[in-house]
XYZ file of C-alpha atoms in Angstrom:
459
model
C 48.877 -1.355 -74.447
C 47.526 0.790 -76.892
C 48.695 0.856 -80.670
C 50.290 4.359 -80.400
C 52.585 2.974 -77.387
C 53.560 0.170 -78.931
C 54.350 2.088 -81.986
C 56.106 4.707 -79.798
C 57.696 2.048 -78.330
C 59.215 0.741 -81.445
C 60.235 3.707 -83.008
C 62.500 4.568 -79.506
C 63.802 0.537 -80.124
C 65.332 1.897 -83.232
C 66.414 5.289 -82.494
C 68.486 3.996 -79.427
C 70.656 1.982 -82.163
C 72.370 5.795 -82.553
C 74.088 4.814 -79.502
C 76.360 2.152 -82.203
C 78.045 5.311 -83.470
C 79.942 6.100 -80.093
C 80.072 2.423 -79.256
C 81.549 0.401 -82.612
C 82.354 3.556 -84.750
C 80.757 5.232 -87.962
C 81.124 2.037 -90.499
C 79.227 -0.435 -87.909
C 76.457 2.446 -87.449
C 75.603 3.405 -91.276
C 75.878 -0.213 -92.021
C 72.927 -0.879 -89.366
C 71.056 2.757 -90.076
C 71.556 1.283 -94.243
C 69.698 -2.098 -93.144
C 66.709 -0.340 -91.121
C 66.239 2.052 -94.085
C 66.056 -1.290 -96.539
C 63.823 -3.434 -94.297
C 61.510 -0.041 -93.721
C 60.929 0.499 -97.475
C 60.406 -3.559 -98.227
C 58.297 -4.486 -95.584
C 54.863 -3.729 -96.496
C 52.626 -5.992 -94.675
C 52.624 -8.766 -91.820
C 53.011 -7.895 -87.399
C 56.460 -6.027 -88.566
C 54.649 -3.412 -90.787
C 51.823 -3.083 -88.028
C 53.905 -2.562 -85.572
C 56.148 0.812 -87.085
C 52.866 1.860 -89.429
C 50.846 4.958 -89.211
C 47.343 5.621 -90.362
C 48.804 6.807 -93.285
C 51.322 4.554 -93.882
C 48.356 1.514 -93.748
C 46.777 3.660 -97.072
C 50.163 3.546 -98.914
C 51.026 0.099 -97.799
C 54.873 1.698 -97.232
C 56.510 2.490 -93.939
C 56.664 6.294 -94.982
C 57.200 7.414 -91.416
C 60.011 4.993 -90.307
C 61.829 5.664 -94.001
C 61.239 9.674 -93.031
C 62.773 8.916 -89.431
C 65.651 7.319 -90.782
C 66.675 9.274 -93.211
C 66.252 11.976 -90.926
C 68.938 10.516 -88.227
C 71.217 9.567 -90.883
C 71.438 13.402 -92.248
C 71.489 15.143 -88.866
C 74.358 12.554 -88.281
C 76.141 13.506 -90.901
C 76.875 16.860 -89.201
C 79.327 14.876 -87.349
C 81.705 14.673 -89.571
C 83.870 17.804 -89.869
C 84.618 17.185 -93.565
C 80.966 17.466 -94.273
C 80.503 20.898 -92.257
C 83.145 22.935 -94.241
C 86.924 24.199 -93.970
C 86.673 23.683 -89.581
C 85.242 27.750 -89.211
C 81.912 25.733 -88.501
C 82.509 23.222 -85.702
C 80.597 19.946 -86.313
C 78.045 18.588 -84.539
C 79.253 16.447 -81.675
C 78.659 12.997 -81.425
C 76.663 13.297 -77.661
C 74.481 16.185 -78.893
C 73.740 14.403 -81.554
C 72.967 10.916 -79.956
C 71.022 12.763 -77.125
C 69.024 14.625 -79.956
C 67.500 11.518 -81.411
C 67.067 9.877 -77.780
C 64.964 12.830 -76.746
C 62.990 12.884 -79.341
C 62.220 8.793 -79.547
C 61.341 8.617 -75.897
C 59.667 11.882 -75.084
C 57.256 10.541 -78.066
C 57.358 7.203 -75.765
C 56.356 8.913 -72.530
C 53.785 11.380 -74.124
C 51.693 8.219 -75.671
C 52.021 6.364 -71.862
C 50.942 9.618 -70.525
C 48.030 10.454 -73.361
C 46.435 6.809 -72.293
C 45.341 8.450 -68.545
C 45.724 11.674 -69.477
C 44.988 12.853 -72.524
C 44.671 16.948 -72.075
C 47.137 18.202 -74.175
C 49.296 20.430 -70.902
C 50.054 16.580 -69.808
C 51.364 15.430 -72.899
C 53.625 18.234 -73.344
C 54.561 17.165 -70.031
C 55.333 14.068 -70.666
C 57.136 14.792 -73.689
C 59.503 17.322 -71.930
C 60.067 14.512 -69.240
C 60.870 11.939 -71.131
C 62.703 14.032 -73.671
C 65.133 15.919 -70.997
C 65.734 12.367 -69.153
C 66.574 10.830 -71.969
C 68.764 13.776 -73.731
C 70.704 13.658 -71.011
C 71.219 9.953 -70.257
C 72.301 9.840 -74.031
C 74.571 12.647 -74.100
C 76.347 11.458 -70.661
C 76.642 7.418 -72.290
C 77.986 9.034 -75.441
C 81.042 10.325 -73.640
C 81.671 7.351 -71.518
C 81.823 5.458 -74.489
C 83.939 7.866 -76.171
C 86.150 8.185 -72.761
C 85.298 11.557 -72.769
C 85.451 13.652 -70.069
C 82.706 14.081 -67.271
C 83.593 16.133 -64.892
C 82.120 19.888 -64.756
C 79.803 18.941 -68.240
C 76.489 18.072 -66.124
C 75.182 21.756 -66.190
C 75.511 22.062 -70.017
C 73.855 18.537 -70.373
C 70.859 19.415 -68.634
C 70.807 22.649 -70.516
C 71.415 21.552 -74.362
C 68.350 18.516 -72.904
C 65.814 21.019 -71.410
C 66.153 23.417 -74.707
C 65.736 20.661 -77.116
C 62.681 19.181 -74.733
C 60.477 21.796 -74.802
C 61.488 22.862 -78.390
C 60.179 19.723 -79.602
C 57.625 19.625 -77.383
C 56.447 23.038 -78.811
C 56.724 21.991 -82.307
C 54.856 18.454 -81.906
C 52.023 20.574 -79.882
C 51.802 23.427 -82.332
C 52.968 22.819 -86.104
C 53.733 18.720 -87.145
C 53.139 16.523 -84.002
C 53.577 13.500 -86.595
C 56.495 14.758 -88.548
C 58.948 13.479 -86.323
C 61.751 13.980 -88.886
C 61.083 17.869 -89.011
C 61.426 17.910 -85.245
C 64.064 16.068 -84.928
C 66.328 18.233 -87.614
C 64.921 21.400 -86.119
C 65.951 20.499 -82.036
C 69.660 19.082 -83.516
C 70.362 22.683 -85.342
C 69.132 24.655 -82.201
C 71.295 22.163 -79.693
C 74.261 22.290 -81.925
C 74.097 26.334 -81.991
C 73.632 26.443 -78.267
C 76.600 23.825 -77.527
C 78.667 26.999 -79.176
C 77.093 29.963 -77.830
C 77.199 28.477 -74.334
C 80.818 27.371 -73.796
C 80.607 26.528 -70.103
C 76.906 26.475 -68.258
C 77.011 27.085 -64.415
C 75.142 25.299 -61.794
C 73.356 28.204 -60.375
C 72.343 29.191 -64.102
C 70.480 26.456 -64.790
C 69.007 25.624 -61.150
C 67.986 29.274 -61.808
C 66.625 28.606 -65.781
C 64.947 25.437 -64.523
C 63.333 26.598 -61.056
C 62.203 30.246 -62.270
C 60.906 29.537 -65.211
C 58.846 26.170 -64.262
C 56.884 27.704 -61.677
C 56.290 30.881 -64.100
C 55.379 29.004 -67.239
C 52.977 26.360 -64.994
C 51.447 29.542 -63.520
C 50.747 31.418 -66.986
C 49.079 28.053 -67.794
C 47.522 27.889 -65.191
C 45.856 31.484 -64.875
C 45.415 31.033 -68.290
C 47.453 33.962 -69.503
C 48.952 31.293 -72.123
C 48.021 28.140 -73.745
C 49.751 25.003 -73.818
C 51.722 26.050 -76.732
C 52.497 29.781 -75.467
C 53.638 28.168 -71.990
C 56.259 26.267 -74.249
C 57.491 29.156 -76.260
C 57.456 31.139 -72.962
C 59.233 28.737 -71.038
C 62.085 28.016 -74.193
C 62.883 31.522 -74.106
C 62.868 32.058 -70.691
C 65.078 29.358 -70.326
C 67.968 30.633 -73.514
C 68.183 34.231 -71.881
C 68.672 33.174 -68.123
C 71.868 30.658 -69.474
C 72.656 33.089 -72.714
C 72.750 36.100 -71.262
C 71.720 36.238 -67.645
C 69.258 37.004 -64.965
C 68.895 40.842 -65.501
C 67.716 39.919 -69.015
C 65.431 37.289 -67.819
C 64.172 40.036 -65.002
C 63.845 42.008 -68.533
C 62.058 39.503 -70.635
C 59.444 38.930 -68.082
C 58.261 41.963 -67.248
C 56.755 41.914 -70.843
C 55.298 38.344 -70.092
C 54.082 38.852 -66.678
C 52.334 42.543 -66.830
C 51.976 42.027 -70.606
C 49.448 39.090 -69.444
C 47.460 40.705 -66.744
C 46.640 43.850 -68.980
C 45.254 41.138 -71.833
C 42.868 39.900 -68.388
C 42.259 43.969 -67.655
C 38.457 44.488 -68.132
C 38.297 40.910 -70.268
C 34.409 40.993 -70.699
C 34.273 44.582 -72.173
C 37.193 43.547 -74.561
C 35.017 40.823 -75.742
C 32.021 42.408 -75.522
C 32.976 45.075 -78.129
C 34.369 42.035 -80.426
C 37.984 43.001 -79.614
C 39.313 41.042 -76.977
C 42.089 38.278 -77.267
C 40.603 34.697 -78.213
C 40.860 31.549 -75.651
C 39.773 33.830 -72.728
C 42.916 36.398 -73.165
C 45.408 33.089 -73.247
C 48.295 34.052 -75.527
C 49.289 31.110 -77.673
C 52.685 30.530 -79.655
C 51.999 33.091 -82.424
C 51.358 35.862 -79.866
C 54.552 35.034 -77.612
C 56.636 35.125 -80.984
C 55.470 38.037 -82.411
C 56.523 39.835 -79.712
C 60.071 38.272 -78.378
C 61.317 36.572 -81.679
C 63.774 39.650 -81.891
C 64.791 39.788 -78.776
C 65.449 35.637 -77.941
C 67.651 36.832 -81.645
C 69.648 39.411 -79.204
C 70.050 37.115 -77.010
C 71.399 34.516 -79.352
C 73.560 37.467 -80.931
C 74.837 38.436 -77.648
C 76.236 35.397 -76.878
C 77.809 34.974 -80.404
C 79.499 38.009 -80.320
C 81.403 37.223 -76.588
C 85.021 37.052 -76.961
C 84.643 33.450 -75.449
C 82.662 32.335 -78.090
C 83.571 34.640 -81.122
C 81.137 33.545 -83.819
C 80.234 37.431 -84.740
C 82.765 40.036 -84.220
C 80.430 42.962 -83.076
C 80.172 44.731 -80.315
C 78.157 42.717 -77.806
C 76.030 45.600 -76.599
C 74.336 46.410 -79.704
C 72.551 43.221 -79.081
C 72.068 44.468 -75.545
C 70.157 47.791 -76.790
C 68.559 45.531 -78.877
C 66.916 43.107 -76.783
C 66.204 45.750 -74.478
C 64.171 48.157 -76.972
C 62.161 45.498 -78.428
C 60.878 44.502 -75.075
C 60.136 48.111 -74.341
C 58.079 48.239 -77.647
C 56.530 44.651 -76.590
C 55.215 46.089 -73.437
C 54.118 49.288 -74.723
C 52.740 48.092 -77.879
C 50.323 45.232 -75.428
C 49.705 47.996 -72.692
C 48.279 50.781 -75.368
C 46.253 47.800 -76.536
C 44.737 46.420 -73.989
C 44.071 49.319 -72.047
C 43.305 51.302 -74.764
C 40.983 49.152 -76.322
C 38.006 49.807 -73.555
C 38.193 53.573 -73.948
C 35.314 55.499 -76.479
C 36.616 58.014 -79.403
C 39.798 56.045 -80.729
C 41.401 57.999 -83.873
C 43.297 56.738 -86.474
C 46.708 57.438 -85.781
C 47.580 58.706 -89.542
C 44.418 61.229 -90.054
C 43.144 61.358 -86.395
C 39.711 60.793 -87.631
C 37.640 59.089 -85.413
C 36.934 55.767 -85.710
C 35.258 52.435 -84.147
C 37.064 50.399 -80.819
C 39.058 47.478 -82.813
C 40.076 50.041 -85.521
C 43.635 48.986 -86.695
C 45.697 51.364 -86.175
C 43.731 53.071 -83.785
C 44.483 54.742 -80.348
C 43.512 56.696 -77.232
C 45.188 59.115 -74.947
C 44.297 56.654 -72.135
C 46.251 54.026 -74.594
C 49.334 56.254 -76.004
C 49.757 57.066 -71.759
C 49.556 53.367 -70.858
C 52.197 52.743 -73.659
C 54.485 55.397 -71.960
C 54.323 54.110 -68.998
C 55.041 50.430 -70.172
C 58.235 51.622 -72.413
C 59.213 53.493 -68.572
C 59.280 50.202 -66.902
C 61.441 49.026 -69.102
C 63.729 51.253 -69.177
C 63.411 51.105 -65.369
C 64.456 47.619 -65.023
C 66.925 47.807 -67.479
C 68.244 50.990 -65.729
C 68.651 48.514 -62.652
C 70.091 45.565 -64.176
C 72.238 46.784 -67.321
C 75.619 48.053 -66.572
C 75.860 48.567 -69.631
C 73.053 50.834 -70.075
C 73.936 52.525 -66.910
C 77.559 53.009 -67.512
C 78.543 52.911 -70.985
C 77.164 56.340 -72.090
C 77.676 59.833 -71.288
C 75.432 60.532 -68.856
C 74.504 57.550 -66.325
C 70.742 58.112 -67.415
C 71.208 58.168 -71.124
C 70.989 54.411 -71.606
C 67.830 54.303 -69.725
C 66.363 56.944 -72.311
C 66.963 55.248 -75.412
C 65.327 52.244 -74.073
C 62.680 54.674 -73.081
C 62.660 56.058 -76.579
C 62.638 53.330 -78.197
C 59.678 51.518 -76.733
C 57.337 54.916 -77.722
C 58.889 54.559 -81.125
C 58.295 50.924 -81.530
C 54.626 51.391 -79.803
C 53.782 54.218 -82.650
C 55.559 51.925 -85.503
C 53.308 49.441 -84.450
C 50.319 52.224 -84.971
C 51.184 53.023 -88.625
C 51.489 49.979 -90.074
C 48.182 48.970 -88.350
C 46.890 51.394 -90.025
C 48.173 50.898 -93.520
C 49.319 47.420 -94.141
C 47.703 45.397 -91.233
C 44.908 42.823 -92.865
C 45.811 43.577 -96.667
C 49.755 42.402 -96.216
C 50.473 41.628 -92.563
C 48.440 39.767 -89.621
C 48.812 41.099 -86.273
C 51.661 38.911 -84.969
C 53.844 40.280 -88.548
C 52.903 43.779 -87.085
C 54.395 43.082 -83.349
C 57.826 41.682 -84.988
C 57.927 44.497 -87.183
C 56.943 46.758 -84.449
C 59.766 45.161 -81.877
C 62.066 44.789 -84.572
C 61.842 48.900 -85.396
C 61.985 49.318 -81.480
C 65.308 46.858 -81.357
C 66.918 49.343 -84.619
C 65.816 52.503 -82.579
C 67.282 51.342 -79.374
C 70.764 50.333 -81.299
C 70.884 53.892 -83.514
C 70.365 56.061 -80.583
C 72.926 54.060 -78.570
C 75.133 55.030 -80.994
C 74.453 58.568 -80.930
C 74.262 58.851 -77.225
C 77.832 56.415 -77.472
C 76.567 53.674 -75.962
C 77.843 51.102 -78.166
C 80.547 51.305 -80.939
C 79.923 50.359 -84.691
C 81.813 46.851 -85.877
């Protein structure tokens, strides 16, 4: 067994003592979480140190990593008591979420390091790491509430939800930011599966059969064509997953018609992309940065949406602002990639702010060929959301109306995207601070038209 494992091994002995806080109370628990954090920063030397050290941790002669662990289970765990939240307008984090939190992460770091021994790519580790994680999220969130004699009828659905989410967040974070700062992981997947144990009050069988099947096979696909990297599939796959079970399949059917035609126009005439200098990096395979650029503000609709439903209550808006929202960022995602990428192998782009012509690559630059493939991206959109938004179809004047503000906005978020290409892009923003702009002006446009056309109603 390889030092990694055993490491791994030892760091999920000690996280599984969280399970002492459902099973002898919160005195017995800190007392043994006090006595780990004491023999972590004495022991500096002999098998005990080997065992829990990290390269680094040899250099300082100090067992920085378990102290940063520990530390790091004790806060999130102090988010389970209600006195320590606020005046009870913030519900505290419960006691499973937060047990099955520090399970997943302990053991889908286990898993990963068996896996890494025979395969060591990093699509199988990520693997590994979600299937440990989700197994063991939900075997600790299901032994937390038999100890507690809570309950466990009908809460099997939400389980596997609040584990999945939390999986491939962490996952995505160890594979793409701080794959050794457990502690940072850990805190970030407990604040996301505490928000999401509000927002989704009651999860439904066929939602997350639907979440987990769909969105598998799709993410393992874009990996597979390499249309996304490892890291991309995650983020992909995370959102995917949080707007089946937030808000539902039409905004999933939504949400991937950005990914899916979004990724074969990157693969549209690849080689003369590249061979002008402008084409995507990894072969066209969008990574994390990419994916986020270009849904962070709608996965935020989503999020809002599900706030703002009378069931849940945590914003008291009008739901289908968020709605517009999410819809007219996509619309600008899918334009925005489609003028791009289509655009980009066309002669005599202009500057869009003095029309003067200038070389392929150009920020800021477009073609008739790539303003028309824009249109018709922002149309599809709309299309689909035509299809599978009540909302949009019903709520407004006239039973198109929706539809065209969706429309609009995607043209206005596409030529948004244009400007500041051309006059802040490389001096103040990168690329993927243009796209959230870019969807983020779409999102306004789509919620200030909606307005106008009555739509939605102001808070």
């Amino acid at each position: 067994m390889t030092s990694p494992v055993r490491r791994a091994g030892a760091f999920a002995t000690v996280g599984s003592l969280v399970l002492l806080l459902p099973a002898v109370g919160p005195e017995a628990a800190t007392t043994v979480a006090a006595a780990v954090l004491i023999g972590a920063a004495v022991v500096t030397d002999g098998p005990l140190f080997e065992l829990f050290a990290r390269p680094g941790d040899r250099k300082e002669q100090r067992l920085f990593g378990l102290i940063g662990f520990g530390l790091a289970v004790v806060g999130l765990g102090l988010l389970t008591v209600t006195d320590l939240v606020g005046t009870g307008r913030v519900p505290p984090l419960q006691v499973d979420v937060f047990v099955g939190t520090v399970l997943l992460l302990v053991y889908g770091n286990l898993v990963s390091e068996l896996v890494k021994t025979r395969y060591p790519s990093p699509f199988h580790v990520s693997a590994g790491f979600v299937a440990g994680g989700v197994t063991a999220g939900i075997a600790g969130q299901l032994a937390t509430r038999v100890l507690l004699d809570q309950p466990l009828a009908g809460t099997l659905p939400k389980v596997v939800f609040l584990a999945v989410s939390g999986a491939f967040l962490g996952a995505l974070l160890r594979a793409a930011l701080f794959e050794r700062d457990d502690p940072l992981v850990l805190f970030s997947v407990g604040l996301l599966l505490w928000l999401l144990f509000e927002l989704a009050p009651a999860v439904h069988n066929q939602e997350i059969v639907a979440a987990l099947g769909v969105t598998l096979v799709l993410g393992y696909l874009s990996f597979a064509l390499q249309t996304a990297s490892v890291e991309g599939m995650l983020t992909g796959v995370l959102l995917s997953i949080l707007t089946i079970v937030l808000g539902g399949i039409g905004w999933f059917a939504v949400l991937i018609s950005f990914f899916a035609i979004g990724a074969l126009s990157t693969k549209y005439r690849y080689d003369a992309k590249e061979a002008r200098g402008i084409a995507e990096d990894n072969g066209g395979a969008r990574g994390t940065g990419n994916v986020l650029g270009n849904a962070a503000v709608a996965i935020v609709a989503v999020l809002g949406f599900a706030a703002a439903d009378p069931g849940v209550a945590l914003l008291r808006v009008d739901g289908t602002i968020f709605l517009f929202a999410f819809a007219g960022s996509v619309a600008t995602a899918l334009s925005d990639t489609l003028s791009s990428e289509i655009g980009a192998v066309f002669d005599s782009p202009r500057l869009i702010t003095t029309l003067q012509p200038v070389e392929p690559g150009t920020d800021g630059a477009v073609t008739w060929q790539g303003e028309l493939a824009g249109i018709v991206g922002a149309a599809v959109v709309a299309t689909i959301s035509f299809l599978v938004f009540p909302a949009v179809d019903g709520s407004v004047t006239l039973s198109t109306t929706g539809a065209g503000v969706v429309f609009l906005a995607g043209i206005g978020g596409m030529t948004v995207d244009s400007l500041l290409g051309a006059t802040l892009e490389g001096d103040f923003l990168g690329n993927q601070g243009v796209n959230f702009f870019a969807t983020l002006a779409g999102a306004i446009v789509a919620v200030l038209a909606a307005f106008v056309a009555g739509g939605a109603t102001l808070p």
